[in-house]
PDB file of C-alpha atoms and ligand atoms in Angstrom:
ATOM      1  CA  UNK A   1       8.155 -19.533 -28.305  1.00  0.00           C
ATOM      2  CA  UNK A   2       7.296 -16.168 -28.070  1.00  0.00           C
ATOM      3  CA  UNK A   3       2.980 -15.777 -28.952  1.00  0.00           C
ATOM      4  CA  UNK A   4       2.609 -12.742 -31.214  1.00  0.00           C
ATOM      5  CA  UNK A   5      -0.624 -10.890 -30.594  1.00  0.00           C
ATOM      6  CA  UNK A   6      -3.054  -9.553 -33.098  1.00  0.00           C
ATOM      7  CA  UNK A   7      -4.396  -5.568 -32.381  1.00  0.00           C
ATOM      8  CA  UNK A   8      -7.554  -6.579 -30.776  1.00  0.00           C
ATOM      9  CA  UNK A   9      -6.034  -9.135 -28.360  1.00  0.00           C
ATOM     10  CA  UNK A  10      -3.835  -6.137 -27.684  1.00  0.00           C
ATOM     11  CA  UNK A  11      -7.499  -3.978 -27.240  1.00  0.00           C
ATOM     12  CA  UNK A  12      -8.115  -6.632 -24.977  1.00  0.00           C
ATOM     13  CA  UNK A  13      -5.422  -6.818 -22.489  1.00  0.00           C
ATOM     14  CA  UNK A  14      -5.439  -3.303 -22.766  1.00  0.00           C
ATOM     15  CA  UNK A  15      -9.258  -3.202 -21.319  1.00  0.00           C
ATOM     16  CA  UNK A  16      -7.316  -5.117 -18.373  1.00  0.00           C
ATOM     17  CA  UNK A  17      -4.937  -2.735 -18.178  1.00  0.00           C
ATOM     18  CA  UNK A  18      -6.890   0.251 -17.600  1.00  0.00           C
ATOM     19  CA  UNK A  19      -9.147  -2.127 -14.594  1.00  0.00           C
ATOM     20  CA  UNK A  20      -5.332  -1.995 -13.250  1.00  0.00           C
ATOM     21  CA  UNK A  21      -3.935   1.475 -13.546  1.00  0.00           C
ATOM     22  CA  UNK A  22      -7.272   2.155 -11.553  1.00  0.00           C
ATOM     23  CA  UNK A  23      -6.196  -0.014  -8.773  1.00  0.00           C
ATOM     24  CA  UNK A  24      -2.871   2.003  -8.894  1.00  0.00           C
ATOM     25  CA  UNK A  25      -4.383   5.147  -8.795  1.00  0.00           C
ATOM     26  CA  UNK A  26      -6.464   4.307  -5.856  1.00  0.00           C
ATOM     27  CA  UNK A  27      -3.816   2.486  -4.404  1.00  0.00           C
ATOM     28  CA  UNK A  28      -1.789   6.607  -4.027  1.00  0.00           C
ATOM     29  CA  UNK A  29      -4.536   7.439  -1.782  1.00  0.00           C
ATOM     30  CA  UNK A  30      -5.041   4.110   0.188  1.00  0.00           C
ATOM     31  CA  UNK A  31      -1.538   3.877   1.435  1.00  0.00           C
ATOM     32  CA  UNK A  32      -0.583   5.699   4.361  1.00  0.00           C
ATOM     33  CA  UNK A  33       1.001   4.970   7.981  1.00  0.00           C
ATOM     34  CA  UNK A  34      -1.200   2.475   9.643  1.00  0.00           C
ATOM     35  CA  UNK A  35      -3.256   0.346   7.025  1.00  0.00           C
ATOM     36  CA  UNK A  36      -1.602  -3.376   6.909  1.00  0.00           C
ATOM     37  CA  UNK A  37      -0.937  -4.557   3.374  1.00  0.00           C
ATOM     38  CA  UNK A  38      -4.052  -7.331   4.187  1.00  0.00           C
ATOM     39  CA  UNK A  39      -6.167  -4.600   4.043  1.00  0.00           C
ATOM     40  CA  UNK A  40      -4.776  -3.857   0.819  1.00  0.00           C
ATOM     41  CA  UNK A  41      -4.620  -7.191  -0.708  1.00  0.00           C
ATOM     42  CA  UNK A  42      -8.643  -7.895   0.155  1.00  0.00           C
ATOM     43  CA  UNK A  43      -9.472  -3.813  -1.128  1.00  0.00           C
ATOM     44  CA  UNK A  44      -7.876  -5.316  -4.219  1.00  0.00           C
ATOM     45  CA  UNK A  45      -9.624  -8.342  -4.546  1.00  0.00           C
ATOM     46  CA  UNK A  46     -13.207  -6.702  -3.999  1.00  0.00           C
ATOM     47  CA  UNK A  47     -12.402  -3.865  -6.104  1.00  0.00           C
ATOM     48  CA  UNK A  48     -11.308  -6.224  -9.226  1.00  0.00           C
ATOM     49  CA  UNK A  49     -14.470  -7.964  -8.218  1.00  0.00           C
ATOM     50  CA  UNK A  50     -16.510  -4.695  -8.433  1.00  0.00           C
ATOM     51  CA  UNK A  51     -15.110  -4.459 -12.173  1.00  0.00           C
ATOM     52  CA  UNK A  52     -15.787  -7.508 -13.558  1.00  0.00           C
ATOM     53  CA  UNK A  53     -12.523  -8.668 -13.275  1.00  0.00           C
ATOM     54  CA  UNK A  54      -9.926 -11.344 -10.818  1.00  0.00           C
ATOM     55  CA  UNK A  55      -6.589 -11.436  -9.644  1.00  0.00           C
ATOM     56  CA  UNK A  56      -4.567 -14.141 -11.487  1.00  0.00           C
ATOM     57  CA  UNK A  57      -2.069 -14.214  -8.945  1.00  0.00           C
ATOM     58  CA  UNK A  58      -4.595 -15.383  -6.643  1.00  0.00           C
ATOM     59  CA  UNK A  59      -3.507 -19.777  -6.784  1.00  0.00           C
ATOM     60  CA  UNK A  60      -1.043 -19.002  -9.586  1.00  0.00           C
ATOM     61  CA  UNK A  61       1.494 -22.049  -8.718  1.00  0.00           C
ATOM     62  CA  UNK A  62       0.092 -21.712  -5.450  1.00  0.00           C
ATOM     63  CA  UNK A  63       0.449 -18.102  -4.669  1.00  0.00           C
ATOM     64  CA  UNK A  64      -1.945 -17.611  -1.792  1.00  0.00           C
ATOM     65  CA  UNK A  65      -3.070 -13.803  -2.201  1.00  0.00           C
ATOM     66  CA  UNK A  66      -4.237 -11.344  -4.766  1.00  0.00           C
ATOM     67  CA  UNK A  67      -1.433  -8.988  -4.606  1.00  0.00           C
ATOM     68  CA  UNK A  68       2.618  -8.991  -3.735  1.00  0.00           C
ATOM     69  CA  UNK A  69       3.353  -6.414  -0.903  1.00  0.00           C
ATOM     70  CA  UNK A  70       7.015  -6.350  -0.414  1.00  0.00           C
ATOM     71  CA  UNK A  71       8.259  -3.696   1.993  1.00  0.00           C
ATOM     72  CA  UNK A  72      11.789  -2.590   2.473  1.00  0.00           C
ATOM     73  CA  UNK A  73      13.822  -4.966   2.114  1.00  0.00           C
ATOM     74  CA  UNK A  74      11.876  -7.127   0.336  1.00  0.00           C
ATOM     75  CA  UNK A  75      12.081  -7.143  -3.173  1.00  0.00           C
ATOM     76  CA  UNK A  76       9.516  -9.066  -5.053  1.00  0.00           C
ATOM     77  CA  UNK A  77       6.524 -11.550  -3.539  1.00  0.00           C
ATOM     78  CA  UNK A  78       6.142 -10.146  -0.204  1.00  0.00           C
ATOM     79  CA  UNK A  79       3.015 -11.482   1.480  1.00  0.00           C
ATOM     80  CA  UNK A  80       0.309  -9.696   2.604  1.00  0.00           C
ATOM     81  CA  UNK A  81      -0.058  -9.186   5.987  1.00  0.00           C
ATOM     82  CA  UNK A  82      -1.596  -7.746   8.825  1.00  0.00           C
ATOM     83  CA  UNK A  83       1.227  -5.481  10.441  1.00  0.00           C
ATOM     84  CA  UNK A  84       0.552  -1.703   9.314  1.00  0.00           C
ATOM     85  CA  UNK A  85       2.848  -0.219   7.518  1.00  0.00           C
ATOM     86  CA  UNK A  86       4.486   2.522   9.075  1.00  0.00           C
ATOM     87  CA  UNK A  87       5.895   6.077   8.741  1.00  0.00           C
ATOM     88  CA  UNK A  88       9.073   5.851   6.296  1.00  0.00           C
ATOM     89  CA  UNK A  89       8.377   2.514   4.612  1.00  0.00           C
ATOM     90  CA  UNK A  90       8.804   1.799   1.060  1.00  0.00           C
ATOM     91  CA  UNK A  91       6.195  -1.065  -0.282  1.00  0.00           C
ATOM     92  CA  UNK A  92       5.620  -2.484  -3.398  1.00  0.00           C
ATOM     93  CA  UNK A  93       2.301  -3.717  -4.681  1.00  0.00           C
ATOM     94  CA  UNK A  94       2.322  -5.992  -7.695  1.00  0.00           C
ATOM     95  CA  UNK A  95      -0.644  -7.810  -9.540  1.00  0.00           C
ATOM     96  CA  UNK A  96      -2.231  -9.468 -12.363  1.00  0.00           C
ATOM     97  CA  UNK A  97      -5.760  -8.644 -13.621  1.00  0.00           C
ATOM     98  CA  UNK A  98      -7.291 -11.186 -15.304  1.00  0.00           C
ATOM     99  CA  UNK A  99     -10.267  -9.454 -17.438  1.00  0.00           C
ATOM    100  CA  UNK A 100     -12.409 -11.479 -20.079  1.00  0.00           C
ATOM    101  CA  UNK A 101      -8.840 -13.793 -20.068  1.00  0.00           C
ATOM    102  CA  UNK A 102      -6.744 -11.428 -21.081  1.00  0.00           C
ATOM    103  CA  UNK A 103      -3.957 -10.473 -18.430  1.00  0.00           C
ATOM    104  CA  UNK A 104      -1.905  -6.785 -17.427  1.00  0.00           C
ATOM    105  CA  UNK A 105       0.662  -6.962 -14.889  1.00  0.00           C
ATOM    106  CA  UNK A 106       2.029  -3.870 -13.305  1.00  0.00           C
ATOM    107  CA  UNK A 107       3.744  -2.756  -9.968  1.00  0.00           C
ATOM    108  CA  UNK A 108       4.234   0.137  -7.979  1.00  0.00           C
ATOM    109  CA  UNK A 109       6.601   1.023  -5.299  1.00  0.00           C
ATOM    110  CA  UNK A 110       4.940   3.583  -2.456  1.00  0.00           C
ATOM    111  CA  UNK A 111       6.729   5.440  -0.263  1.00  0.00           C
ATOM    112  CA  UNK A 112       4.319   5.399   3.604  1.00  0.00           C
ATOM    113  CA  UNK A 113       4.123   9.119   4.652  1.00  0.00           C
ATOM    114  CA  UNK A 114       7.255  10.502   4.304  1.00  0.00           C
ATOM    115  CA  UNK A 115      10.531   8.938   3.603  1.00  0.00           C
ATOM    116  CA  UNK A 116      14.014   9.551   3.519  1.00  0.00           C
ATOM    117  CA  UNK A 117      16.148  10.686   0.537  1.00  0.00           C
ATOM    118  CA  UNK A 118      17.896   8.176   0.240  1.00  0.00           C
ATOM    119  CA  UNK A 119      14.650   5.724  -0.280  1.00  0.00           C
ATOM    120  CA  UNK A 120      13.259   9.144  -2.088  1.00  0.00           C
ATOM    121  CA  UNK A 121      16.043   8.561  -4.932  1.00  0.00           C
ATOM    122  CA  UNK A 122      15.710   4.861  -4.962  1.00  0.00           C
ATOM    123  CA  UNK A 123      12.871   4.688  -6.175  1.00  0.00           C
ATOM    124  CA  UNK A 124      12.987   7.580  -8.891  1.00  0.00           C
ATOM    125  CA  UNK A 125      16.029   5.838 -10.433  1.00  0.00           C
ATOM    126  CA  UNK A 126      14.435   2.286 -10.211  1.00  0.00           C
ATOM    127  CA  UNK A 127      11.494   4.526 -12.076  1.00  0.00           C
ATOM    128  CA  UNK A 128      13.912   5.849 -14.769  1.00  0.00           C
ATOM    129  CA  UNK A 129      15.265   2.704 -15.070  1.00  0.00           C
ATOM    130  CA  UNK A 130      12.260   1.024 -16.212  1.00  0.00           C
ATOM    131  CA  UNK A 131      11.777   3.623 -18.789  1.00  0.00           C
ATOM    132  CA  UNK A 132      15.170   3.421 -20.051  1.00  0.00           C
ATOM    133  CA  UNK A 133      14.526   0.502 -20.676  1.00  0.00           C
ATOM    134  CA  UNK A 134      10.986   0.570 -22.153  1.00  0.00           C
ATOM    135  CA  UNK A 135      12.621   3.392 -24.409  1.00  0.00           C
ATOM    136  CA  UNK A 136      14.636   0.650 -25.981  1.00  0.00           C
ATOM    137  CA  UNK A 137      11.649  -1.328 -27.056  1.00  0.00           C
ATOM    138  CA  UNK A 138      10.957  -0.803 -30.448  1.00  0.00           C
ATOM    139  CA  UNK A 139      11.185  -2.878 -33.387  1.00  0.00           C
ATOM    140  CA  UNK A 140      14.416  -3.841 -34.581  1.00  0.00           C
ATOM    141  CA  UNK A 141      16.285  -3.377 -31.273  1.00  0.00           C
ATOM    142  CA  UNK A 142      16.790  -6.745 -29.117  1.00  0.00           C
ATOM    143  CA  UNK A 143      16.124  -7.159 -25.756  1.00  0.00           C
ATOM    144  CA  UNK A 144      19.626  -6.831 -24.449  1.00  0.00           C
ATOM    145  CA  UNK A 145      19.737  -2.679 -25.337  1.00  0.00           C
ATOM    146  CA  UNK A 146      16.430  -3.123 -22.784  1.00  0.00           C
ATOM    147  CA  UNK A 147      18.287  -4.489 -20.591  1.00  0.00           C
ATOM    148  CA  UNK A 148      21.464  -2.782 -20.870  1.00  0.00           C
ATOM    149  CA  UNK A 149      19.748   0.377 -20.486  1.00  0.00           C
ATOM    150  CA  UNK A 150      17.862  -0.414 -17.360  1.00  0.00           C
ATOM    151  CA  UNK A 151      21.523  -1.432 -16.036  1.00  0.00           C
ATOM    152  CA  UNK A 152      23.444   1.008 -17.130  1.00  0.00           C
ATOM    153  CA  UNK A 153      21.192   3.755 -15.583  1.00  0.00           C
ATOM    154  CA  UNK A 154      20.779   1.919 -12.382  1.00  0.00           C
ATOM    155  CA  UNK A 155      24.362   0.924 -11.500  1.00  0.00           C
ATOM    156  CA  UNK A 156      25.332   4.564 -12.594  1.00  0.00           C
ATOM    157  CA  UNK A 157      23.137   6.054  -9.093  1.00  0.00           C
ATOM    158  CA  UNK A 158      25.779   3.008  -7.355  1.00  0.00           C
ATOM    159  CA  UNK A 159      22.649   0.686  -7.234  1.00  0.00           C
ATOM    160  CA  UNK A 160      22.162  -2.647  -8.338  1.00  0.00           C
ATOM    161  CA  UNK A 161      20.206  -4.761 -10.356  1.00  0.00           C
ATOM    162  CA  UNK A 162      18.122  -7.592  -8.571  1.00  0.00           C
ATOM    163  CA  UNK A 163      19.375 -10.904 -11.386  1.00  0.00           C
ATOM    164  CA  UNK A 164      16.951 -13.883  -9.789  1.00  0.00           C
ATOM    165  CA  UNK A 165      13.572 -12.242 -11.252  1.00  0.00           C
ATOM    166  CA  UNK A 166      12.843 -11.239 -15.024  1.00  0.00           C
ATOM    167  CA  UNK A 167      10.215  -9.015 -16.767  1.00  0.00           C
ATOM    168  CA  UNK A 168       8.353 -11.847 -19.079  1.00  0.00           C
ATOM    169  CA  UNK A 169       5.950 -12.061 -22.170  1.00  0.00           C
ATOM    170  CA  UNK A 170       2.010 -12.278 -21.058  1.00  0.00           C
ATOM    171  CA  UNK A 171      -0.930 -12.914 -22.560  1.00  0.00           C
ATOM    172  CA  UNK A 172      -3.572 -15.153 -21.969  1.00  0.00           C
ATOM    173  CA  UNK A 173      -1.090 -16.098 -19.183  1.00  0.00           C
ATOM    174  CA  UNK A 174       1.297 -14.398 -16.467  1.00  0.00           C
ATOM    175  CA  UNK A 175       4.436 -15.854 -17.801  1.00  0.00           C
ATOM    176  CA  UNK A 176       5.039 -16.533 -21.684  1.00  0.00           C
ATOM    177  CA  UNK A 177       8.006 -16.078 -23.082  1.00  0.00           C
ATOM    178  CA  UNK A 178      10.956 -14.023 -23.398  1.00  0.00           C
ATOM    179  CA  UNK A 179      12.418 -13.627 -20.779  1.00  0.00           C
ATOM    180  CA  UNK A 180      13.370  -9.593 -19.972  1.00  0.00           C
ATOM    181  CA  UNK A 181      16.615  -9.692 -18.498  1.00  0.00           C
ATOM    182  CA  UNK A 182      16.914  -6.176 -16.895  1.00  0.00           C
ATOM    183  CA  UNK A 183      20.937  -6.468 -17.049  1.00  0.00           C
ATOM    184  CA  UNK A 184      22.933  -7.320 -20.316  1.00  0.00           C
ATOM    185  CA  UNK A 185      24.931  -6.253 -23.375  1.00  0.00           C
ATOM    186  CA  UNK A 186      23.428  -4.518 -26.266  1.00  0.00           C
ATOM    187  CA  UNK A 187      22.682  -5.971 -29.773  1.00  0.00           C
ATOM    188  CA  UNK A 188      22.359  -9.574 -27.829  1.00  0.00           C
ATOM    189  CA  UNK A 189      19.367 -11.001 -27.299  1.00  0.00           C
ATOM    190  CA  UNK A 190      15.908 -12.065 -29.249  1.00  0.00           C
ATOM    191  CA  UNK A 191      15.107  -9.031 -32.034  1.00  0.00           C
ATOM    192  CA  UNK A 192      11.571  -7.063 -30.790  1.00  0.00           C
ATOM    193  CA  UNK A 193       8.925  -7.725 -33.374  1.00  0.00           C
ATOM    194  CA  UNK A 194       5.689  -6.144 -33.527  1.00  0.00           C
ATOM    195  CA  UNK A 195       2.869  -7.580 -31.419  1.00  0.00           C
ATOM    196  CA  UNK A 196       4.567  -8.957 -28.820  1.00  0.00           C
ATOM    197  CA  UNK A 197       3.818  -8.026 -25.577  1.00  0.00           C
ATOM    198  CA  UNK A 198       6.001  -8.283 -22.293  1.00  0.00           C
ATOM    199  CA  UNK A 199       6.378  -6.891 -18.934  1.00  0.00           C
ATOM    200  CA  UNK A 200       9.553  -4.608 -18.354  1.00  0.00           C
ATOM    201  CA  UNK A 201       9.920  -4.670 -14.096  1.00  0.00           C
ATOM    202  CA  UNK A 202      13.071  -3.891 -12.590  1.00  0.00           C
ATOM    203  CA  UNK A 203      13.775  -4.490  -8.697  1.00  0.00           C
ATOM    204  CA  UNK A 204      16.856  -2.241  -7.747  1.00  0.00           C
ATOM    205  CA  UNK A 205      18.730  -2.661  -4.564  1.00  0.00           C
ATOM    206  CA  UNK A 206      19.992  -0.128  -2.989  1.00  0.00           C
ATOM    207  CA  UNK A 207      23.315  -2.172  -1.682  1.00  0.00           C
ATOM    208  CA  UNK A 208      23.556  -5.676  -2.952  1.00  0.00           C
ATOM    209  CA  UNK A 209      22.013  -7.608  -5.676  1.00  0.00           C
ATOM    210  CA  UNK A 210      22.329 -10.715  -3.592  1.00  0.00           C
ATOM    211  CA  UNK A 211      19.001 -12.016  -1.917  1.00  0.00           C
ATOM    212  CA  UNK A 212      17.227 -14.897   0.059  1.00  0.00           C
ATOM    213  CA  UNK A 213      13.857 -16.610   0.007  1.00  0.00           C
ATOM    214  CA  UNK A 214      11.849 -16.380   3.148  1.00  0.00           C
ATOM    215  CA  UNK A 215      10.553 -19.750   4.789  1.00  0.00           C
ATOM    216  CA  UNK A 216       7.637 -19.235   2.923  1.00  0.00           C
ATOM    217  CA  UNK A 217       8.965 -20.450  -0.020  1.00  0.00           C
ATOM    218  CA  UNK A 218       8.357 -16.489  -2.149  1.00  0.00           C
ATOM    219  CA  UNK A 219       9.146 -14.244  -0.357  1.00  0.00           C
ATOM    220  CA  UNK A 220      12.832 -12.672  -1.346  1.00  0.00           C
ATOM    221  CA  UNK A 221      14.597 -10.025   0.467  1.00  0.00           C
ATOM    222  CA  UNK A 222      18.175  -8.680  -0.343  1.00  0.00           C
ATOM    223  CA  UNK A 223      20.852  -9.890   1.667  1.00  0.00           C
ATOM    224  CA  UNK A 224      21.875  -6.981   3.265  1.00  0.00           C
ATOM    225  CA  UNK A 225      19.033  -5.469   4.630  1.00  0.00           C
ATOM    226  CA  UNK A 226      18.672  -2.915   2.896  1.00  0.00           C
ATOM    227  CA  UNK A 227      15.835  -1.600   0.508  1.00  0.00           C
ATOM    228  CA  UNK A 228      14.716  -2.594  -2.877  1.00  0.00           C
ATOM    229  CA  UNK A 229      12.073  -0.526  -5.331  1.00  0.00           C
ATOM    230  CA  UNK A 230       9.921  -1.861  -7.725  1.00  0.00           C
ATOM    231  CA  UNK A 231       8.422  -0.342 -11.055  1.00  0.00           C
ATOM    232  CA  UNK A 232       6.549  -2.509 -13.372  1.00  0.00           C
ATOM    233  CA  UNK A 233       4.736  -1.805 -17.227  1.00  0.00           C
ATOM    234  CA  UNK A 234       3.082  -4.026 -19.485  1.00  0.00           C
ATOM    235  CA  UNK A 235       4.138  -2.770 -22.955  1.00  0.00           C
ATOM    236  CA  UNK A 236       3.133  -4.008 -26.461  1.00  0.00           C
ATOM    237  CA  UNK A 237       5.477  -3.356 -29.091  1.00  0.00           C
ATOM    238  CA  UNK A 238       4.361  -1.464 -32.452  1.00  0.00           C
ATOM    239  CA  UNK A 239       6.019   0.246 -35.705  1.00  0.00           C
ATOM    240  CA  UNK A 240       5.300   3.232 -34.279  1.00  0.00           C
ATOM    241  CA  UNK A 241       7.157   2.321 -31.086  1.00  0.00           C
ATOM    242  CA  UNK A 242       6.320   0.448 -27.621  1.00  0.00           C
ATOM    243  CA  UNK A 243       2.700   0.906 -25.938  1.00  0.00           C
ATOM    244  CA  UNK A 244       2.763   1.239 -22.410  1.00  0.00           C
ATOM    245  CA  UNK A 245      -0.574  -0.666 -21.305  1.00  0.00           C
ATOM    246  CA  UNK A 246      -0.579  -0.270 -18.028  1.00  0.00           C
ATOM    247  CA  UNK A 247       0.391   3.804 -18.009  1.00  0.00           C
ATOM    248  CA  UNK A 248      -1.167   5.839 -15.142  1.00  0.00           C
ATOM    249  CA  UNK A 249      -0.811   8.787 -17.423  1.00  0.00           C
ATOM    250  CA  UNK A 250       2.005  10.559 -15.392  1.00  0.00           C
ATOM    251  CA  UNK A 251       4.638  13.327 -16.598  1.00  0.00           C
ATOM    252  CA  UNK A 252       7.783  11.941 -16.985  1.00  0.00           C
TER     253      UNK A 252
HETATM  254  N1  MF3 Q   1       3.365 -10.103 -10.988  1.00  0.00           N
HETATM  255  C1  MF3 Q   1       4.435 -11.049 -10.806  1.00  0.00           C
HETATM  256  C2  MF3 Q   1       5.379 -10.889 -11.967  1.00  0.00           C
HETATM  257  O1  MF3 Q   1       5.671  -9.812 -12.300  1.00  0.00           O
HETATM  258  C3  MF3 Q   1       3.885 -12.420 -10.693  1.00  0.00           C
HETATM  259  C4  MF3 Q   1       4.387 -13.026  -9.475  1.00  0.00           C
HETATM  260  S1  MF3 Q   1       4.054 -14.678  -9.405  1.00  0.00           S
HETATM  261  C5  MF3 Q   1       2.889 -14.794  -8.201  1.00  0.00           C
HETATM  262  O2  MF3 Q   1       5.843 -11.793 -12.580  1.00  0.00           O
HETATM  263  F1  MF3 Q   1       2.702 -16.042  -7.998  1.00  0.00           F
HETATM  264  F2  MF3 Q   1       3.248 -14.155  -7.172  1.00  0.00           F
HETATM  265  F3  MF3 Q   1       1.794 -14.298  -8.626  1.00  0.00           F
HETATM  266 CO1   CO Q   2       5.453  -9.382 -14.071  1.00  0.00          CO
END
């Protein structure tokens, strides 16, 4: 069941949202060659502190840290941890603010220094992707033209689209429903209605969609090695078309 929200529970995640596209902003000058994603992760968690605010990852089914930190070849729930990152990585950092009880979710993929094209172009077309598909998020429209747009842009650069992990309605919690597929056919899917509220979050592989789980139990990486982006916005859909919460305010 998919929990409409009123305007001012939209004010309020919003007020979340803003505590988060902080983080991000800070988060461009934090990350260079040498820091270790642990540093990150507990900057994070004292700087949500500082606002008034906590990370709802932090003990969600167990989750162990405040933010995800997946580098390379890691797509989604990397752990933090204390190696530094280093010239020519690629990392993602994802996390939930929890402000007043109201949640945003958004992640960012970094590049460490400088990187190579190849990475370079991964991530602006896992970037386009997500607003292809955010594009496609109005009223009326169902959420396979979000996901078929995300897809089609992706697997047009000859990348692919990670299938295990979905963008997902939030709220007063992480993961309400629908589910975002960011693959599928358009005209399928629930219809978009105004006030709901979802998280649109591709991961795009730059060779196979295929991945494993770590030991850890979270961690996934693809199965060939090589790198996966990251780009996620919580939006709120209106009459007057989809609200990007968690924008950072950049040209696009
Ligand atoms: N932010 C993640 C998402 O987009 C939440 C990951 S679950 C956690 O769904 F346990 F790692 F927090
Ligand atoms: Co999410």
């Amino acid at each position: 069941m998919v929990i409409i929200k009123t305007a001012e529970q939209i004010q309020k995640m919003q007020e979340a949202a803003n505590i988060l596209v902080d983080v991000h902003h800070h988060l461009k000058e934090l990350i260079v060659p040498g820091i270790s994603t642990l540093e990150i992760d507990t900057w994070v968690d004292e700087y949500l502190a500082s606002r008034g605010a906590t990370a709802e990852q932090k003990g969600y089914m167990g989750y162990p840290y405040a933010t995800c930190a997946s580098v390379n070849d890691e797509i989604c729930h990397g752990f933090p941890r204390e190696d530094l990152l280093k010239d020519g990585d690629i990392v993602t950092i994802d996390m939930v603010v929890n402000y007043n009880g109201w949640l945003a979710d958004s992640a960012w993929s970094y590049a460490v220094g400088n990187i190579d094209d190849e990475s370079k172009r991964l991530m602006e077309v896992t970037k386009e992707s997500m607003y292809k598909g955010i594009e496609q998020a109005i009223v009326g429209n169902r959420l396979g033209d979000v996901g078929h747009a995300i897809q089609k842009h992706a697997e047009a650069a000859g990348f692919s689209v990670v299938r295990e992990f979905v963008g997902h309605g939030i709220g007063k919690n992480i993961h309400e429903d629908p589910q975002v597929l960011h693959y599928g056919m358009p005209g399928r899917g629930i219809r978009l209605t105004e006030g709901m509220v979802f998280t649109v979050e591709p991961m795009i592989n730059m060779g196979t969609f295929r991945l494993t789980i770590d030991g850890n139990g979270w961690t996934a990486r693809t199965a060939d090695g090589k790198r996966s982006a990251q780009y996620e916005h919580t939006i709120a859909i209106t009459e007057n078309g989809p609200i990007i919460l968690t924008d950072q305010g950049e040209l696009r």
